[in-house]
CSV table of C-alpha atoms in Angstrom, one decimal:
chain,number,residue,atom,x,y,z
A,1,MET,CA,69.3,123.7,75.7
A,2,ASN,CA,72.4,125.5,75.6
A,3,LEU,CA,75.8,124.3,77.5
A,4,ILE,CA,75.1,126.7,80.4
A,5,ASP,CA,71.7,125.4,80.9
A,6,GLN,CA,72.9,121.9,80.6
A,7,LEU,CA,75.4,122.5,83.3
A,8,ARG,CA,72.8,124.1,85.5
A,9,ALA,CA,70.7,121.2,85.2
A,10,ALA,CA,73.3,118.5,85.7
A,11,ARG,CA,73.9,116.6,89.2
A,12,VAL,CA,77.4,116.7,90.3
A,13,TYR,CA,79.3,114.0,92.1
A,14,ASP,CA,82.3,115.0,94.2
A,15,LEU,CA,84.9,112.1,93.5
A,16,ALA,CA,87.5,113.3,96.0
A,17,HIS,CA,88.2,112.7,99.8
A,18,PRO,CA,88.6,115.5,101.9
A,19,LEU,CA,92.5,116.4,102.9
A,20,GLU,CA,93.3,116.3,106.6
A,21,PRO,CA,95.8,114.8,108.8
A,22,SER,CA,94.3,111.7,109.2
A,23,THR,CA,94.0,111.1,105.3
A,24,PRO,CA,95.5,107.5,104.6
A,25,VAL,CA,98.8,108.2,102.7
A,26,SER,CA,101.0,105.5,101.3
A,27,PRO,CA,104.3,104.9,103.2
A,28,ASN,CA,106.4,105.8,100.2
A,29,HIS,CA,105.1,109.4,100.3
A,30,PRO,CA,105.2,112.3,102.9
A,31,PRO,CA,102.1,112.8,104.9
A,32,TYR,CA,99.5,115.6,105.0
A,33,ARG,CA,100.2,118.5,107.4
A,34,HIS,CA,98.3,121.6,108.1
A,35,ALA,CA,98.8,124.6,110.6
A,36,LEU,CA,97.4,127.9,111.0
A,37,LEU,CA,100.6,130.5,111.0
A,38,ARG,CA,98.3,133.5,111.4
A,39,ARG,CA,95.1,133.5,113.3
A,40,HIS,CA,92.3,136.0,113.8
A,41,GLY,CA,93.4,138.3,116.6
A,42,ASP,CA,97.1,137.7,116.1
A,43,SER,CA,97.0,141.1,114.1
A,44,VAL,CA,94.0,143.3,114.0
A,45,ARG,CA,93.8,146.3,111.3
A,46,GLU,CA,92.6,149.7,112.5
A,47,ASP,CA,89.0,148.9,111.2
A,48,GLY,CA,88.7,145.9,113.2
A,49,SER,CA,89.5,143.4,110.4
A,50,SER,CA,91.9,140.4,110.6
A,51,GLY,CA,93.1,137.7,108.3
A,52,ALA,CA,94.2,134.2,108.7
A,53,ASN,CA,96.6,132.1,106.7
A,54,ASP,CA,98.0,128.5,106.7
A,55,LEU,CA,100.9,126.6,106.0
A,56,ILE,CA,100.0,123.3,104.3
A,57,THR,CA,102.8,120.6,103.5
A,58,LEU,CA,101.8,117.3,101.7
A,59,GLY,CA,103.3,114.9,99.1
A,60,GLY,CA,102.2,114.9,95.4
A,61,HIS,CA,100.3,111.7,95.9
A,62,THR,CA,98.1,112.5,98.9
A,63,GLY,CA,94.5,111.9,99.2
A,64,THR,CA,92.6,111.8,95.7
A,65,HIS,CA,95.4,112.5,93.1
A,66,ILE,CA,96.8,111.7,89.8
A,67,ASP,CA,100.1,110.0,88.5
A,68,ALA,CA,102.3,111.7,86.2
A,69,LEU,CA,103.9,109.8,83.6
A,70,CYS,CA,107.3,110.5,85.2
A,71,HIS,CA,106.0,109.0,88.3
A,72,VAL,CA,107.4,105.4,87.4
A,73,ALA,CA,110.3,104.2,85.3
A,74,LEU,CA,111.1,100.6,84.1
A,75,ASP,CA,115.0,99.8,83.8
A,76,GLY,CA,115.7,103.4,84.1
A,77,ARG,CA,113.4,104.5,81.3
A,78,LEU,CA,110.0,106.7,81.5
A,79,HIS,CA,107.2,106.5,78.9
A,80,GLY,CA,108.5,107.1,75.4
A,81,ASP,CA,112.0,105.8,76.3
A,82,VAL,CA,113.1,108.9,78.1
A,83,ASP,CA,116.0,108.6,80.3
A,84,ALA,CA,114.7,108.8,84.0
A,85,VAL,CA,117.8,110.1,85.6
A,86,GLU,CA,118.4,112.8,83.1
A,87,ALA,CA,114.9,113.9,83.1
A,88,ALA,CA,115.3,114.3,86.9
A,89,ARG,CA,118.4,116.6,86.9
A,90,GLY,CA,118.1,119.8,88.7
A,91,GLY,CA,115.6,118.4,91.2
A,92,ARG,CA,112.5,118.2,89.2
A,93,PHE,CA,111.4,116.4,86.0
A,94,SER,CA,112.0,118.5,82.7
A,95,VAL,CA,109.5,116.2,81.0
A,96,LEU,CA,106.4,114.2,81.6
A,97,GLY,CA,105.6,116.3,84.9
A,98,VAL,CA,102.1,116.8,86.3
A,99,GLU,CA,101.8,120.2,84.5
A,100,THR,CA,102.0,118.3,81.2
A,101,ILE,CA,98.4,116.7,81.9
A,102,ALA,CA,95.8,118.3,79.9
A,103,PRO,CA,92.5,119.1,81.7
A,104,ILE,CA,90.2,116.1,81.6
A,105,LEU,CA,86.8,116.3,80.2
A,106,CYS,CA,85.4,113.0,78.7
A,107,ARG,CA,83.1,110.2,79.1
A,108,GLY,CA,83.6,108.4,82.5
A,109,VAL,CA,82.5,105.0,83.3
A,110,LEU,CA,82.3,103.4,86.7
A,111,LEU,CA,82.8,99.7,86.8
A,112,ASP,CA,81.4,98.5,90.2
A,113,VAL,CA,83.1,95.1,90.6
A,114,PRO,CA,81.7,94.1,93.8
A,115,ARG,CA,78.0,94.5,92.7
A,116,ALA,CA,79.0,92.5,89.5
A,117,LEU,CA,80.1,89.6,91.8
A,118,GLY,CA,77.2,90.2,94.0
A,119,VAL,CA,79.0,91.3,97.0
A,120,ASP,CA,79.1,94.9,99.0
A,121,ALA,CA,83.0,95.1,98.9
A,122,LEU,CA,86.0,92.9,97.6
A,123,ASP,CA,87.9,90.9,99.9
A,124,ALA,CA,91.7,91.8,100.4
A,125,ALA,CA,92.9,89.1,98.6
A,126,HIS,CA,90.9,89.9,95.5
A,127,ALA,CA,92.9,90.5,92.3
A,128,VAL,CA,90.5,92.3,89.9
A,129,GLY,CA,91.2,90.8,86.6
A,130,ALA,CA,90.1,91.4,83.0
A,131,GLU,CA,87.2,89.0,83.3
A,132,ASP,CA,86.0,90.8,86.4
A,133,LEU,CA,86.0,94.1,84.4
A,134,ALA,CA,84.1,92.4,81.4
A,135,ARG,CA,81.6,91.1,83.8
A,136,ALA,CA,81.0,94.4,85.4
A,137,CYS,CA,80.4,95.9,81.7
A,138,ARG,CA,77.8,93.1,80.9
A,139,VAL,CA,76.1,93.4,84.5
A,140,GLN,CA,75.9,97.2,84.0
A,141,SER,CA,75.0,97.3,80.4
A,142,VAL,CA,78.1,99.7,79.7
A,143,ASP,CA,81.0,99.3,77.2
A,144,VAL,CA,84.5,100.9,77.5
A,145,GLY,CA,85.9,102.8,74.5
A,146,PRO,CA,89.0,104.6,73.4
A,147,GLY,CA,89.3,108.0,75.4
A,148,ASP,CA,87.1,107.1,78.3
A,149,ALA,CA,88.1,107.4,81.9
A,150,VAL,CA,87.3,104.0,83.6
A,151,LEU,CA,86.9,104.0,87.4
A,152,ILE,CA,87.1,101.0,89.3
A,153,ARG,CA,85.3,100.6,92.4
A,154,THR,CA,86.3,98.0,95.0
A,155,GLY,CA,84.4,98.9,97.9
A,156,TRP,CA,87.6,98.9,100.1
A,157,PRO,CA,87.0,102.4,101.4
A,158,SER,CA,83.7,101.5,102.8
A,159,ARG,CA,85.0,99.5,105.2
A,160,HIS,CA,88.6,100.8,106.1
A,161,PHE,CA,89.0,104.4,105.0
A,162,THR,CA,88.7,105.8,108.7
A,163,ASN,CA,91.4,103.4,109.7
A,164,ALA,CA,94.7,104.4,107.8
A,165,ASP,CA,96.4,101.3,108.6
A,166,ALA,CA,93.8,99.0,107.5
A,167,PHE,CA,93.1,101.1,104.2
A,168,ILE,CA,97.1,100.8,103.4
A,169,GLY,CA,96.8,97.1,104.1
A,170,ALA,CA,100.4,96.3,104.5
A,171,ALA,CA,99.5,93.0,106.3
A,172,SER,CA,96.0,92.1,104.9
A,173,GLY,CA,97.1,93.1,101.4
A,174,VAL,CA,94.4,95.4,99.3
A,175,PRO,CA,92.0,94.5,96.3
A,176,GLY,CA,92.9,96.2,93.0
A,177,PRO,CA,93.4,95.7,89.2
A,178,ASP,CA,95.9,93.0,88.3
A,179,VAL,CA,98.1,93.1,85.0
A,180,THR,CA,95.3,91.3,83.1
A,181,ALA,CA,93.1,94.3,84.0
A,182,ALA,CA,95.8,96.9,83.2
A,183,ARG,CA,96.5,95.4,79.6
A,184,TRP,CA,92.6,94.9,79.1
A,185,LEU,CA,92.1,98.7,79.6
A,186,ALA,CA,95.2,99.6,77.5
A,187,GLU,CA,94.1,97.4,74.6
A,188,GLY,CA,90.7,99.4,74.8
A,189,GLY,CA,92.4,102.7,74.4
A,190,VAL,CA,91.4,104.2,77.5
A,191,ARG,CA,92.7,107.7,78.3
A,192,ILE,CA,92.9,107.6,82.0
A,193,THR,CA,91.8,105.1,84.9
A,194,GLY,CA,91.2,105.0,88.6
A,195,ALA,CA,90.1,103.2,91.7
A,196,ASP,CA,89.1,104.0,95.2
A,197,THR,CA,92.3,102.3,96.7
A,198,ILE,CA,95.7,103.6,98.1
A,199,ALA,CA,97.5,102.2,95.0
A,200,TYR,CA,96.1,101.2,91.7
A,201,GLU,CA,97.1,97.7,92.2
A,202,TRP,CA,96.2,94.4,93.7
A,203,LEU,CA,98.6,94.3,96.6
A,204,ALA,CA,99.2,90.8,98.0
A,205,PRO,CA,99.1,90.1,101.8
A,206,GLY,CA,102.5,91.3,103.2
A,207,ALA,CA,104.1,92.5,100.1
A,208,GLY,CA,103.2,96.3,100.5
A,209,HIS,CA,104.3,98.4,97.6
A,210,SER,CA,107.3,96.4,96.9
A,211,ARG,CA,106.1,95.7,93.2
A,212,LEU,CA,103.7,97.9,91.1
A,213,PRO,CA,103.4,96.0,87.8
A,214,VAL,CA,100.2,97.6,86.7
A,215,HIS,CA,101.7,100.9,87.1
A,216,VAL,CA,104.4,99.9,84.7
A,217,ILE,CA,102.0,98.6,82.1
A,218,LEU,CA,99.9,101.9,82.3
A,219,LEU,CA,102.3,104.7,83.1
A,220,VAL,CA,105.5,103.4,81.5
A,221,GLN,CA,104.3,101.4,78.7
A,222,HIS,CA,101.1,102.9,77.5
A,223,GLY,CA,101.3,106.6,78.7
A,224,ILE,CA,97.8,106.1,80.7
A,225,HIS,CA,97.5,108.1,83.9
A,226,ILE,CA,96.2,106.7,87.0
A,227,ILE,CA,93.8,108.5,89.6
A,228,GLU,CA,94.0,106.9,93.3
A,229,VAL,CA,92.1,107.1,96.2
A,230,LEU,CA,88.8,108.1,94.6
A,231,ASN,CA,85.6,108.4,96.4
A,232,LEU,CA,83.0,106.1,94.3
A,233,GLU,CA,80.6,105.2,96.8
A,234,GLU,CA,77.7,107.8,95.9
A,235,LEU,CA,78.1,106.9,92.5
A,236,ALA,CA,77.8,103.3,93.0
A,237,ALA,CA,74.9,103.9,95.5
A,238,ASP,CA,73.1,105.7,92.8
A,239,ARG,CA,74.1,103.4,90.1
A,240,VAL,CA,75.4,105.9,87.9
A,241,TYR,CA,77.7,104.2,85.5
A,242,GLU,CA,78.2,106.9,82.8
A,243,PHE,CA,78.9,110.5,83.2
A,244,ALA,CA,81.0,113.5,82.1
A,245,LEU,CA,84.3,113.4,84.0
A,246,VAL,CA,85.9,116.8,84.7
A,247,ALA,CA,89.3,116.7,86.6
A,248,VAL,CA,92.4,119.2,86.7
A,249,PRO,CA,95.6,118.5,88.4
A,250,LEU,CA,97.4,121.5,89.9
A,251,PRO,CA,100.2,122.6,87.4
A,252,LEU,CA,103.0,121.6,89.7
A,253,VAL,CA,106.0,121.9,87.2
A,254,GLY,CA,108.0,118.9,87.0
A,255,ALA,CA,106.1,117.0,90.0
A,256,THR,CA,105.2,113.3,89.6
A,257,GLY,CA,101.7,113.8,90.9
A,258,SER,CA,98.9,116.1,92.1
A,259,PRO,CA,96.1,116.0,94.5
A,260,MET,CA,92.8,116.7,92.4
A,261,ARG,CA,89.2,116.8,92.8
A,262,PRO,CA,87.5,114.8,90.1
A,263,LEU,CA,83.7,115.6,89.6
A,264,ALA,CA,81.3,113.6,87.6
A,265,LEU,CA,78.5,115.3,85.9
A,266,VAL,CA,75.1,113.6,85.1
A,267,SER,CA,72.3,115.1,83.0
């Protein structure tokens, strides 16, 4: 079977959430706004046809999105010991912007942590540690290898996505990977990792986004990109744990992140 036939036979899982004004957005980032500037009927051509167009404003970290390596600095330094202040002169990053992320086509692995622990979804106070990820690998009979994309399901959106305040979880906290999980993934040589929550972090109750240590480990120290606000429910329901991941950010020159629409392909 050639490549085209394989693609035609593949099942495609859409891992992105639709973008609309109600889409939850981190309080650190601009919200999504959409307006029709020109409507059908505002202007009609001689042949009776008309056109419509939009104005859309959003932050680079809106909805399902990927973090560029310039997104986070530690002690004023970006990944590769780049001076963060100098790199941002002129109003956008001269290095490590989201346009430098190569198109992603690699083996993807879903680690369904709630299933591995025998629950439907993780509680807000649950920090996903290295042992949780290792346990999910054992339960699902999968491994994680160099160059993989590892996507972590917490089940949090299945309970809270339609309530932005609850999904962001400023008061309750949000389940997510902790520093032991980040180091476990980095030591495994993964290419990219993502999760279904607003931030790829365990957020303690009442702490909000005041500290993001996992971002520092992955983005700054190891150069591993992060995808956030993934839709992993259909993959988990079908118990699809290995797939081809296809994902491409918008080539926004010098930007710290980009919305994207990751696809999981299963033969």
